[in-house]
Coordinates of C-alpha atoms and ligand atoms in Angstrom, one line a residue:
M28 CA -58.8 -47.6 -43.5
D29 CA -58.3 -44.6 -41.1
D30 CA -58.1 -41.2 -42.9
V31 CA -54.4 -40.2 -43.4
P32 CA -53.8 -36.4 -42.7
P33 CA -52.7 -34.6 -45.9
D34 CA -49.1 -35.4 -46.9
A35 CA -47.2 -32.4 -45.2
T36 CA -43.6 -34.0 -45.6
A37 CA -42.6 -36.5 -48.0
S38 CA -43.5 -39.7 -47.3
P39 CA -40.9 -42.0 -45.9
I40 CA -40.1 -45.5 -46.7
V41 CA -40.4 -47.9 -43.9
G42 CA -38.4 -51.1 -43.0
I43 CA -40.8 -54.0 -42.3
D44 CA -39.5 -57.2 -40.6
L45 CA -42.4 -59.5 -41.8
G46 CA -41.7 -62.3 -39.2
T47 CA -43.3 -65.9 -38.9
T48 CA -44.2 -64.9 -35.2
N49 CA -44.3 -61.5 -35.2
S50 CA -43.7 -58.4 -37.5
L51 CA -42.2 -55.0 -36.7
V52 CA -42.4 -51.8 -38.9
A53 CA -39.3 -49.1 -38.2
V54 CA -38.3 -45.8 -39.7
M55 CA -35.4 -43.8 -39.5
Q56 CA -35.6 -40.5 -37.6
A57 CA -32.9 -38.1 -36.9
G58 CA -30.3 -40.5 -38.5
R59 CA -31.6 -43.3 -36.0
P60 CA -34.1 -46.3 -36.7
V61 CA -36.9 -46.1 -34.3
L62 CA -39.6 -48.9 -34.3
L63 CA -43.5 -47.6 -34.9
P64 CA -46.2 -48.5 -32.3
N65 CA -49.3 -50.3 -33.6
A66 CA -52.8 -49.4 -32.3
L67 CA -52.0 -50.9 -29.0
G68 CA -49.0 -49.1 -28.4
E69 CA -47.0 -51.8 -29.0
T70 CA -44.0 -52.4 -31.4
L71 CA -44.4 -56.3 -31.8
T72 CA -47.7 -57.1 -34.0
P73 CA -48.1 -61.0 -34.0
S74 CA -48.1 -62.2 -37.7
A75 CA -51.8 -63.7 -36.9
V76 CA -54.8 -63.2 -38.8
S77 CA -58.5 -64.2 -37.5
L78 CA -62.0 -63.4 -39.0
D79 CA -65.0 -62.1 -37.0
G80 CA -67.9 -62.3 -39.1
D81 CA -67.1 -60.2 -42.1
E82 CA -64.3 -58.5 -40.4
V83 CA -60.4 -59.2 -40.4
L84 CA -58.7 -59.1 -37.1
V85 CA -54.9 -58.8 -37.5
G86 CA -52.2 -58.8 -34.4
A87 CA -52.8 -59.5 -31.1
P88 CA -56.5 -59.6 -30.8
A89 CA -56.1 -62.5 -33.6
R90 CA -53.3 -64.2 -31.7
A91 CA -55.5 -64.5 -28.5
R92 CA -58.6 -66.0 -31.0
S93 CA -56.2 -68.8 -32.0
A94 CA -57.2 -70.5 -28.6
T95 CA -60.8 -69.5 -28.7
H96 CA -61.5 -69.6 -32.6
P97 CA -58.9 -72.1 -34.0
G98 CA -60.7 -72.6 -37.2
L99 CA -61.0 -68.8 -38.1
T100 CA -57.5 -68.0 -37.2
A101 CA -54.3 -68.5 -39.0
H102 CA -50.5 -68.0 -38.1
S103 CA -47.0 -69.1 -39.1
F104 CA -48.4 -68.8 -42.8
K105 CA -44.8 -67.3 -43.7
R106 CA -43.5 -70.7 -43.9
D107 CA -45.9 -71.4 -46.6
M108 CA -44.9 -68.2 -48.7
G109 CA -44.5 -68.9 -52.3
T110 CA -46.5 -72.1 -52.3
D111 CA -50.1 -72.4 -53.1
A112 CA -51.3 -73.8 -50.0
R113 CA -54.6 -72.3 -48.7
L114 CA -55.6 -72.0 -45.4
E115 CA -59.1 -72.4 -44.4
L116 CA -60.6 -69.5 -42.4
G117 CA -64.1 -70.2 -41.7
R118 CA -65.8 -70.4 -45.3
R119 CA -62.7 -68.5 -46.9
K120 CA -59.9 -70.1 -48.1
L121 CA -56.6 -67.8 -48.2
R122 CA -53.1 -68.1 -49.5
P123 CA -50.0 -67.3 -47.7
V124 CA -49.6 -64.3 -49.9
E125 CA -52.8 -62.7 -48.9
L126 CA -52.4 -63.2 -45.3
S127 CA -49.2 -61.8 -45.2
A128 CA -50.8 -58.9 -47.1
Y129 CA -53.1 -58.4 -44.4
V130 CA -50.1 -58.0 -42.0
L131 CA -48.5 -55.6 -44.3
A132 CA -51.6 -53.5 -44.5
T133 CA -52.0 -53.3 -40.8
L134 CA -48.4 -52.4 -40.3
K135 CA -49.0 -49.7 -43.1
R136 CA -52.0 -48.5 -41.4
D137 CA -50.0 -48.2 -38.0
A138 CA -47.0 -46.4 -39.5
E139 CA -49.3 -43.9 -41.0
Q140 CA -51.3 -43.2 -37.8
A141 CA -47.7 -43.0 -35.8
L142 CA -45.9 -40.9 -38.3
G143 CA -49.1 -38.8 -39.7
V144 CA -48.2 -39.2 -43.4
A145 CA -49.2 -41.7 -46.2
I146 CA -46.7 -44.7 -46.4
E147 CA -46.4 -45.9 -50.0
E148 CA -43.3 -47.6 -50.2
A149 CA -41.4 -50.4 -47.7
V150 CA -38.1 -52.4 -47.7
V151 CA -39.2 -55.9 -46.4
T152 CA -36.9 -58.3 -45.1
V153 CA -37.0 -61.9 -45.9
P154 CA -34.6 -65.1 -44.7
A155 CA -31.5 -65.4 -46.8
Y156 CA -32.5 -68.9 -48.3
F157 CA -35.7 -67.6 -49.4
G158 CA -35.7 -68.3 -53.3
D159 CA -37.4 -66.6 -56.5
L160 CA -40.9 -67.7 -55.6
Q161 CA -40.7 -66.5 -51.8
R162 CA -39.5 -63.3 -52.6
Q163 CA -41.9 -63.0 -55.5
A164 CA -44.7 -63.6 -53.2
T165 CA -43.3 -61.0 -50.5
R166 CA -43.5 -58.4 -53.4
D167 CA -46.9 -59.3 -54.2
A168 CA -48.0 -59.1 -50.7
G169 CA -47.0 -55.9 -50.5
A170 CA -48.7 -54.8 -53.9
I171 CA -52.2 -56.3 -52.4
A172 CA -51.5 -54.2 -49.3
G173 CA -50.9 -50.7 -51.4
L174 CA -47.2 -50.9 -50.7
R175 CA -44.4 -50.9 -53.2
V176 CA -41.8 -53.3 -52.3
E177 CA -38.8 -52.3 -54.5
R178 CA -36.2 -53.7 -52.3
I179 CA -36.4 -56.8 -50.3
I180 CA -33.1 -57.5 -48.1
N181 CA -31.9 -60.4 -46.4
E182 CA -32.9 -60.6 -42.6
P183 CA -29.0 -61.4 -41.4
T184 CA -28.1 -58.5 -43.5
A185 CA -30.5 -56.1 -42.0
A186 CA -29.3 -57.1 -38.3
A187 CA -25.6 -56.5 -39.5
M188 CA -26.8 -53.0 -40.8
A189 CA -28.5 -52.4 -37.2
Y190 CA -25.4 -53.2 -35.7
G191 CA -23.6 -50.6 -37.9
L192 CA -21.0 -53.1 -38.9
H193 CA -21.2 -51.5 -42.5
E194 CA -19.6 -48.4 -40.8
R195 CA -16.6 -50.1 -39.6
D196 CA -13.7 -48.6 -41.5
R197 CA -11.9 -52.4 -41.3
E198 CA -12.6 -55.6 -42.8
L199 CA -14.7 -57.9 -40.6
V200 CA -16.3 -61.5 -40.4
A201 CA -19.6 -61.8 -38.6
V202 CA -22.1 -64.5 -38.1
V203 CA -25.5 -63.9 -37.2
L204 CA -27.5 -66.8 -35.6
D205 CA -31.3 -66.3 -35.7
L206 CA -33.4 -68.4 -33.7
G207 CA -36.9 -67.3 -34.1
G208 CA -40.2 -68.9 -33.0
G209 CA -40.1 -72.0 -35.6
T210 CA -36.6 -71.6 -37.5
F211 CA -33.3 -71.3 -37.2
D212 CA -30.6 -69.5 -39.5
V213 CA -27.3 -69.2 -39.3
T214 CA -25.4 -66.8 -42.0
V215 CA -21.5 -66.0 -42.5
L216 CA -21.2 -62.2 -43.4
E217 CA -17.9 -60.5 -44.6
I218 CA -17.9 -56.8 -44.4
I219 CA -15.5 -54.9 -46.6
E220 CA -15.4 -51.1 -46.7
G221 CA -19.1 -50.8 -46.0
V222 CA -20.2 -53.7 -48.2
I223 CA -21.6 -56.6 -46.6
E224 CA -21.9 -60.1 -48.4
I225 CA -23.2 -63.3 -47.5
Q226 CA -20.4 -66.1 -47.6
S227 CA -22.4 -68.8 -46.3
S228 CA -25.9 -69.7 -44.9
A229 CA -27.3 -72.6 -43.2
G230 CA -30.3 -73.7 -41.2
D231 CA -33.0 -75.5 -39.9
A232 CA -36.5 -74.6 -41.1
R233 CA -38.2 -76.9 -38.4
L234 CA -36.1 -75.6 -35.1
G235 CA -37.1 -72.6 -33.2
G236 CA -38.1 -71.3 -29.9
E237 CA -41.5 -73.4 -30.0
D238 CA -39.8 -76.5 -29.9
F239 CA -37.9 -75.5 -26.6
S240 CA -41.5 -75.0 -25.0
E241 CA -42.8 -78.0 -26.6
A242 CA -39.9 -79.9 -24.7
L243 CA -40.6 -78.6 -21.5
A244 CA -44.4 -79.5 -22.2
Q245 CA -43.2 -83.0 -22.7
W246 CA -41.1 -82.9 -19.6
A247 CA -44.1 -81.8 -17.4
T248 CA -46.3 -84.1 -19.0
A249 CA -44.1 -86.9 -17.9
A250 CA -44.2 -85.4 -14.4
I251 CA -47.8 -85.2 -14.2
V252 CA -48.1 -88.8 -15.2
T253 CA -45.7 -89.7 -12.4
E254 CA -47.5 -87.5 -9.8
H255 CA -50.9 -88.1 -10.7
G256 CA -51.0 -91.3 -12.5
A257 CA -52.5 -90.1 -15.8
A258 CA -51.5 -87.6 -18.4
P259 CA -53.6 -84.3 -19.4
A260 CA -56.6 -84.5 -21.4
K261 CA -56.5 -83.9 -25.1
G262 CA -57.5 -80.4 -26.1
V263 CA -58.0 -77.6 -23.6
A264 CA -55.5 -79.3 -20.9
E265 CA -53.0 -79.9 -23.2
A266 CA -52.9 -76.5 -24.6
R267 CA -52.7 -75.2 -21.1
V268 CA -49.5 -77.6 -20.2
L269 CA -47.9 -76.2 -23.5
Q270 CA -49.0 -72.4 -22.5
A271 CA -47.3 -72.9 -18.8
A272 CA -44.4 -74.3 -20.7
E273 CA -44.1 -71.5 -22.6
G274 CA -44.3 -69.2 -19.8
A275 CA -41.7 -71.4 -17.9
K276 CA -39.4 -71.1 -20.6
R277 CA -39.6 -67.4 -20.9
R278 CA -39.0 -66.9 -17.0
L279 CA -36.0 -69.1 -16.9
T280 CA -34.2 -66.5 -19.0
G281 CA -34.4 -64.3 -16.1
Q282 CA -34.6 -66.8 -13.0
E283 CA -32.7 -70.0 -12.1
N284 CA -35.9 -71.6 -10.6
V285 CA -39.6 -71.4 -11.8
S286 CA -42.6 -72.9 -11.2
L287 CA -45.5 -74.2 -13.2
A288 CA -48.7 -73.9 -11.8
L289 CA -51.7 -75.7 -13.4
P290 CA -54.7 -75.4 -11.0
G291 CA -58.0 -77.8 -11.6
L292 CA -56.1 -79.3 -14.6
E293 CA -58.2 -82.0 -16.4
L294 CA -56.4 -85.5 -16.5
K295 CA -57.5 -88.1 -19.2
G296 CA -60.4 -90.0 -17.6
G297 CA -61.9 -86.8 -16.4
R298 CA -60.2 -86.2 -12.9
R299 CA -59.0 -82.9 -12.3
V300 CA -56.2 -82.1 -9.9
D301 CA -54.1 -79.2 -8.9
V302 CA -50.5 -79.5 -10.6
E303 CA -47.5 -77.4 -9.4
L304 CA -44.0 -78.5 -10.7
A305 CA -40.8 -77.0 -9.9
L306 CA -38.3 -76.5 -12.5
D307 CA -34.6 -75.3 -12.5
R308 CA -32.4 -74.4 -15.2
A309 CA -30.3 -77.6 -15.1
T310 CA -33.3 -79.9 -15.6
A311 CA -34.8 -77.7 -18.4
G312 CA -30.9 -77.8 -19.9
A313 CA -31.5 -81.7 -19.8
A314 CA -34.5 -81.5 -21.7
W315 CA -33.1 -79.2 -24.4
E316 CA -29.9 -81.1 -24.8
P317 CA -31.1 -82.8 -28.1
L318 CA -32.1 -79.4 -29.3
L319 CA -29.0 -77.6 -28.6
E320 CA -27.0 -80.6 -30.4
R321 CA -29.5 -79.6 -33.5
L322 CA -28.4 -76.1 -33.2
R323 CA -24.7 -76.8 -33.3
A324 CA -24.9 -78.8 -36.8
P325 CA -26.0 -75.9 -39.1
I326 CA -23.3 -73.5 -37.4
R327 CA -20.5 -75.9 -38.2
R328 CA -21.9 -76.2 -42.0
A329 CA -21.9 -72.6 -42.4
L330 CA -18.4 -72.3 -41.2
R331 CA -17.6 -75.1 -43.4
D332 CA -19.1 -74.0 -46.4
A333 CA -17.3 -70.2 -45.7
K334 CA -13.9 -72.3 -45.2
L335 CA -13.6 -70.7 -41.6
Q336 CA -12.5 -71.7 -38.2
P337 CA -14.8 -70.5 -35.3
T338 CA -11.9 -68.0 -34.3
G339 CA -12.2 -66.5 -37.8
I340 CA -15.4 -64.9 -36.7
E341 CA -14.9 -61.6 -34.9
E342 CA -18.5 -60.7 -34.1
V343 CA -21.4 -63.0 -33.1
L344 CA -24.5 -61.3 -33.3
L345 CA -28.0 -62.8 -32.0
V346 CA -31.4 -62.3 -33.5
G347 CA -34.9 -63.9 -32.8
G348 CA -36.7 -63.8 -29.5
A349 CA -35.5 -67.5 -28.7
T350 CA -31.9 -66.2 -28.5
R351 CA -32.6 -64.7 -25.2
M352 CA -32.5 -68.2 -24.1
P353 CA -29.3 -68.2 -21.6
V354 CA -28.5 -71.9 -22.9
V355 CA -28.3 -70.5 -26.6
V356 CA -26.3 -67.5 -25.4
E357 CA -23.9 -70.0 -23.8
L358 CA -23.6 -72.2 -26.5
A359 CA -22.8 -69.5 -28.9
A360 CA -20.0 -68.1 -26.5
K361 CA -18.8 -71.6 -26.1
L362 CA -18.7 -72.3 -29.9
F363 CA -16.9 -68.9 -30.9
G364 CA -14.6 -68.2 -27.9
R365 CA -16.3 -64.8 -27.7
M366 CA -19.5 -63.3 -26.1
P367 CA -22.3 -62.7 -28.4
R368 CA -23.6 -59.2 -29.1
R369 CA -27.0 -58.9 -28.1
D370 CA -27.3 -55.3 -27.0
L371 CA -29.7 -54.3 -29.3
P372 CA -33.0 -56.5 -28.5
T373 CA -33.0 -59.4 -30.3
D374 CA -36.5 -59.4 -31.8
E375 CA -36.1 -55.9 -33.1
V376 CA -32.6 -55.9 -34.9
V377 CA -33.9 -57.0 -38.2
A378 CA -36.6 -54.4 -38.4
L379 CA -34.1 -51.5 -37.2
G380 CA -31.5 -52.6 -40.1
A381 CA -34.6 -52.5 -42.7
A382 CA -35.3 -49.0 -41.8
V383 CA -31.2 -48.2 -42.1
Q384 CA -31.7 -49.7 -45.5
A385 CA -35.0 -48.0 -46.5
A386 CA -33.7 -44.7 -45.5
R387 CA -30.6 -45.4 -47.7
K388 CA -32.8 -46.3 -50.7
A389 CA -34.7 -43.0 -50.1
G390 CA -31.4 -41.3 -50.2
D391 CA -31.1 -40.2 -46.5
A392 CA -27.8 -38.4 -46.3
A393 CA -27.3 -39.9 -43.1
V394 CA -26.5 -43.3 -44.6
D395 CA -25.6 -42.0 -47.8
D396 CA -22.4 -43.8 -48.5
L397 CA -23.7 -47.4 -48.0
V398 CA -23.6 -50.3 -50.6
V399 CA -24.9 -53.7 -49.8
T400 CA -24.6 -56.8 -51.9
D401 CA -26.1 -60.1 -51.5
V402 CA -25.6 -63.2 -53.1
A403 CA -28.0 -65.8 -55.1
P404 CA -29.1 -68.2 -52.6
F405 CA -29.8 -71.1 -55.3
T406 CA -28.3 -72.0 -58.6
L407 CA -30.3 -70.9 -61.5
G408 CA -30.4 -72.5 -65.1
I409 CA -32.3 -74.4 -67.8
G410 CA -33.2 -77.9 -69.0
T411 CA -31.0 -79.3 -71.9
A412 CA -30.8 -82.2 -73.9
D413 CA -27.5 -84.2 -74.4
R414 CA -26.8 -86.8 -77.6
M415 CA -25.4 -90.0 -76.3
G416 CA -24.9 -92.3 -79.6
Q417 CA -28.2 -92.6 -81.1
R418 CA -30.0 -91.3 -77.8
I419 CA -31.0 -88.0 -76.9
V420 CA -31.1 -87.6 -72.9
D421 CA -32.9 -84.7 -71.8
G422 CA -34.1 -83.1 -68.6
I423 CA -30.4 -82.3 -67.6
F424 CA -29.8 -79.1 -65.8
S425 CA -27.5 -76.6 -67.1
P426 CA -26.6 -73.9 -64.4
I427 CA -26.2 -70.5 -65.7
L428 CA -26.1 -68.4 -62.5
E429 CA -24.2 -70.0 -59.8
R430 CA -25.3 -70.4 -56.1
G431 CA -23.2 -67.6 -54.3
T432 CA -22.9 -65.2 -56.9
V433 CA -22.8 -61.7 -56.0
I434 CA -26.0 -60.0 -57.0
P435 CA -27.0 -58.0 -58.7
A436 CA -25.6 -60.4 -61.7
S437 CA -26.0 -61.2 -65.3
R438 CA -24.8 -64.1 -66.9
V439 CA -25.2 -65.5 -70.3
N440 CA -24.8 -69.1 -72.1
R441 CA -24.9 -70.2 -75.4
Y442 CA -27.1 -73.0 -76.7
S443 CA -27.8 -74.7 -79.9
T444 CA -30.4 -76.5 -81.9
M445 CA -30.4 -80.3 -81.7
H446 CA -31.8 -81.2 -85.2
D447 CA -31.7 -80.2 -88.6
D448 CA -34.1 -77.3 -89.4
Q449 CA -35.5 -77.2 -85.9
R450 CA -37.9 -74.4 -85.9
A451 CA -38.8 -74.2 -81.9
L452 CA -36.9 -74.6 -78.8
T453 CA -38.4 -74.3 -75.6
V454 CA -36.2 -72.9 -72.5
E455 CA -37.5 -74.2 -69.2
V456 CA -35.8 -72.3 -66.0
F457 CA -35.2 -74.5 -63.1
Q458 CA -33.6 -73.5 -59.4
G459 CA -31.6 -75.8 -57.5
E460 CA -28.5 -77.6 -57.0
H461 CA -29.4 -81.3 -58.7
S462 CA -27.8 -82.3 -62.0
L463 CA -31.3 -83.4 -63.2
C464 CA -34.0 -80.8 -63.8
A465 CA -36.9 -83.2 -62.3
D466 CA -34.9 -83.0 -58.8
N467 CA -34.8 -78.9 -59.0
V468 CA -37.8 -76.4 -58.8
A469 CA -39.3 -75.3 -62.1
L470 CA -39.8 -71.8 -62.4
G471 CA -41.3 -71.3 -66.0
K472 CA -40.8 -71.8 -69.6
Y473 CA -40.7 -70.1 -73.0
T474 CA -41.0 -71.3 -76.3
L475 CA -38.8 -69.7 -79.0
K476 CA -40.5 -70.0 -82.4
R477 CA -39.5 -69.5 -86.2
L478 CA -36.0 -70.3 -85.8
P479 CA -34.0 -69.6 -88.8
K480 CA -33.5 -72.7 -90.7
G481 CA -30.0 -74.7 -90.2
R482 CA -28.2 -77.8 -89.6
A483 CA -28.3 -79.1 -86.1
G484 CA -25.9 -77.5 -83.7
D485 CA -25.5 -74.4 -86.4
V486 CA -28.4 -72.3 -84.8
G487 CA -27.2 -70.7 -81.3
I488 CA -29.4 -69.1 -78.7
D489 CA -27.8 -66.9 -76.3
V490 CA -29.8 -67.3 -72.9
R491 CA -29.0 -64.6 -70.4
F492 CA -29.8 -64.5 -66.8
S493 CA -30.2 -61.2 -64.9
Y494 CA -30.9 -61.5 -61.2
D495 CA -31.5 -58.3 -59.2
L496 CA -31.1 -57.6 -55.6
N497 CA -34.4 -58.2 -55.0
G498 CA -33.7 -61.7 -56.1
I499 CA -36.0 -61.5 -59.0
L500 CA -35.1 -63.3 -62.2
E501 CA -35.5 -62.0 -65.8
V502 CA -34.5 -64.2 -68.7
E503 CA -33.7 -63.0 -72.3
M504 CA -33.2 -65.3 -75.1
S505 CA -31.5 -64.2 -78.4
V506 CA -30.9 -66.1 -81.5
V507 CA -27.2 -65.7 -82.4
G508 CA -26.7 -63.5 -85.8
T509 CA -30.0 -61.9 -85.7
D510 CA -31.4 -58.9 -83.8
R511 CA -34.4 -61.0 -82.3
T512 CA -34.6 -61.1 -78.5
E513 CA -37.5 -62.1 -76.4
S514 CA -37.6 -62.2 -72.9
M515 CA -39.3 -64.8 -70.4
V516 CA -42.3 -63.8 -68.4
I517 CA -42.7 -66.2 -65.4
E518 CA -46.1 -66.0 -64.1
K519 CA -47.4 -69.2 -63.8
H520 CA -45.2 -71.4 -61.3
P521 CA -46.9 -72.7 -58.1
G522 CA -47.5 -69.8 -55.5
R523 CA -46.8 -67.1 -57.9
L524 CA -49.9 -65.1 -58.6
T525 CA -50.9 -64.1 -62.0
K526 CA -51.6 -60.7 -62.9
R527 CA -55.2 -61.5 -62.7
Q528 CA -55.0 -63.3 -59.4
L529 CA -53.1 -60.3 -58.0
A530 CA -55.6 -57.5 -59.4
E531 CA -58.3 -59.7 -58.0
A532 CA -56.7 -60.0 -54.5
R533 CA -55.9 -56.4 -54.3
T534 CA -60.0 -55.8 -55.0
A535 CA -60.8 -58.2 -52.5
M536 CA -58.4 -56.1 -50.2
E537 CA -59.9 -53.0 -50.9
R538 CA -63.5 -54.5 -49.8
L539 CA -62.1 -56.1 -46.9
K540 CA -63.3 -54.7 -43.6
F541 CA -60.5 -54.2 -41.2
H542 CA -61.7 -53.9 -37.9
P543 CA -61.5 -50.2 -36.9
R544 CA -58.1 -49.1 -35.5
D545 CA -59.4 -47.1 -32.5
S546 CA -61.5 -49.9 -30.9
L547 CA -58.5 -52.5 -31.2
P548 CA -57.6 -52.1 -27.4
N549 CA -61.1 -53.2 -26.5
R550 CA -61.3 -55.8 -29.1
T551 CA -57.7 -57.3 -27.6
A552 CA -58.8 -57.1 -24.2
L553 CA -62.1 -58.9 -24.9
A554 CA -60.0 -61.7 -27.0
R555 CA -57.6 -62.2 -24.3
A556 CA -60.0 -62.5 -21.5
D557 CA -62.4 -64.9 -23.6
A558 CA -59.3 -66.9 -24.1
L559 CA -58.6 -67.0 -20.2
Y560 CA -62.3 -67.4 -19.5
A561 CA -62.3 -70.6 -21.4
E562 CA -59.8 -72.0 -19.1
L563 CA -60.9 -70.9 -15.7
R564 CA -63.5 -72.3 -13.5
G565 CA -65.4 -71.5 -10.2
P566 CA -65.3 -68.1 -8.7
E567 CA -62.1 -66.8 -10.8
R568 CA -64.2 -67.8 -13.8
E569 CA -67.1 -65.6 -12.4
V570 CA -65.1 -62.8 -11.7
L571 CA -63.9 -62.3 -15.3
G572 CA -67.1 -63.3 -16.7
A573 CA -68.5 -60.4 -14.8
L574 CA -66.0 -57.9 -16.2
I575 CA -66.3 -59.2 -19.7
G576 CA -69.8 -58.4 -19.7
E577 CA -69.4 -55.2 -18.2
L578 CA -67.0 -54.1 -20.9
R579 CA -69.5 -55.4 -23.7
A580 CA -72.3 -53.2 -22.0
V581 CA -70.3 -50.2 -21.9
L582 CA -69.3 -50.7 -25.5
E583 CA -72.9 -51.0 -26.5
V584 CA -73.7 -48.0 -25.0
Q585 CA -70.7 -46.3 -26.7
D586 CA -69.4 -43.8 -23.8
P587 CA -65.9 -43.6 -24.3
A588 CA -65.3 -42.1 -20.6
L589 CA -66.6 -45.4 -19.1
I590 CA -65.1 -47.7 -21.5
A591 CA -61.1 -47.0 -21.0
P592 CA -61.6 -47.5 -17.0
V593 CA -63.8 -50.8 -17.7
R594 CA -61.2 -52.3 -19.9
E595 CA -58.3 -51.3 -17.8
R596 CA -60.0 -53.2 -15.1
L597 CA -60.5 -56.2 -17.3
V598 CA -57.0 -56.1 -18.8
A599 CA -55.7 -56.0 -15.1
A600 CA -57.9 -59.0 -13.9
T601 CA -57.0 -61.0 -17.2
R602 CA -53.1 -60.5 -16.2
D603 CA -53.7 -61.4 -12.5
L604 CA -55.9 -64.5 -13.2
S605 CA -53.7 -66.1 -15.8
V606 CA -50.8 -68.3 -15.4
P607 CA -47.8 -65.8 -14.9
S608 CA -45.5 -65.7 -18.2
G609 CA -43.6 -62.4 -18.1
R610 CA -40.9 -62.1 -20.8
Ligands
LIG707 P1 -39.5 -64.6 -32.8 O1 -39.9 -65.3 -34.0 O2 -38.0 -64.0 -33.3 O3 -40.4 -63.1 -32.3 O4 -39.3 -65.3 -31.9 C1 -40.2 -66.0 -30.8 C2 -39.6 -66.9 -30.0 O5 -38.9 -66.4 -28.9 C3 -40.6 -67.7 -29.4 O6 -40.5 -68.8 -29.4 C4 -40.6 -67.3 -27.8 O7 -41.1 -68.2 -27.0 C5 -39.2 -66.9 -27.6 N1 -39.0 -66.1 -26.5 C6 -39.4 -64.6 -26.5 N2 -38.9 -64.1 -25.4 C7 -38.4 -65.0 -24.7 C8 -37.5 -65.0 -23.4 N3 -37.5 -64.1 -22.4 N4 -36.9 -66.0 -23.2 C9 -37.1 -67.3 -24.1 N5 -37.5 -67.2 -25.0 C10 -38.4 -66.3 -25.6

């Protein structure tokens, strides 16, 4: 880690959008949220991690290595947050929470560099549907990275704050449509006197901008088969088609017609051909029609759950890189009968809102009078048994805190023993909407022992659930008529790190070697050039190879005056030789 200058001013709380594809960090400055640049001077840091020897690379260089070193590179791990999935990176097996911690540590370091002070605390955003486990994992990731994450806020709430909807002096109903790389979320918000409440949320966890690129890649593959009689070869050729489709999708955002150029594309059977396809918006729109239909479904569901007609929505906010696509803007405009707001960059709004909330938490006068409430995304309760005649049926879910309850909230239910002189009772906590425990997610259990003697049903136990703004649940059990209260420590459910695992992860993090920040521009230039080198052939490959060799050579002699100009030449060559893919 870099040295941080002595703490001249108080350490600000930063806002972090820890995204599936990209992450951003922002801070409030002079009453306005501003994004902070990373080591490359960019505000978007790809949420990707790659191992290079015993060094860890995070961000753009890691993303570039996913083409050349897929076995050493991880991305999209946010999808698995809160599970105990392991991603294999070379010889190491890493949990999503650890990979997220690497991203957070990098953002922390970049923010410290940009601001010149140590950063200790962050407000981190999560999707509204994230449950307990995923929120806890997000906090844990912060702890591993050396960041206190006391406040976790929902992404749509952050977006509304970035648009200042909490500052309006009237009631307002808004919908946030968030189409990222791999997920789609719809959230209906009600804002009353500065308080933002979630009315409903729906989404599709397997639908995002990547599917739109994938659909264009399929269209291109079919066109290549028609024209050249064979499909692109597996591996590199297929990856090139997908990359070209992604570029074409982005260019269609600004243009009516684009072309996909794939010189020297290898086909199945080994033949190489020069492919050039023309694509217009209407053709792309037809290829995307099934995806557009899938976007409509969660929007309808969210409106129905909030008991609203589309005309009841006064503001439509677009969030996520893929809402830049004109077809998505048109769909939103048509469904709601009004133009959606997208005056803030769609991939920055969540981070900007997180910074607004962070400043509020730090007590910044500029955002002093703001209160935000959220709702519990899932029902929380415990397992109980019922006596049916002679039979005891157990595993029945008894909800204590219903989904949609405004949080922070605390609810208590009274339960009683089933047998005479029953001395122990196990309280098992579940999350979910099903009547049987087996269909819900088990969060943890606790056994109350040494209960007072008594007839069946005479000994009462109050179970209190306290759910805080961060979605963290505390369970208190008290024996009625005594002053005995015990509280539940949920530590061992899947994906949740135990205290020991957390301490180990933190130590491992401290020992971890991050690639030196100063040389990241060189590392990124090389990684991007390497990825392109693998694709090119002939004289173009030679030109690029020579420049890569030259940069490696000047890096050896470590002459900063030589490095910068050679690197810039390599960056320019990489740009010129790659398939054009402007945003
Ligand atoms: P996010 O996860 O919000 O960063 O969203 C990333 C998604 O947005 C990816 O699928 C990108 O392809 C897509 N995206 C980014 N820029 C554009 C653009 N100009 N036009 C269309 N899609 C874009």
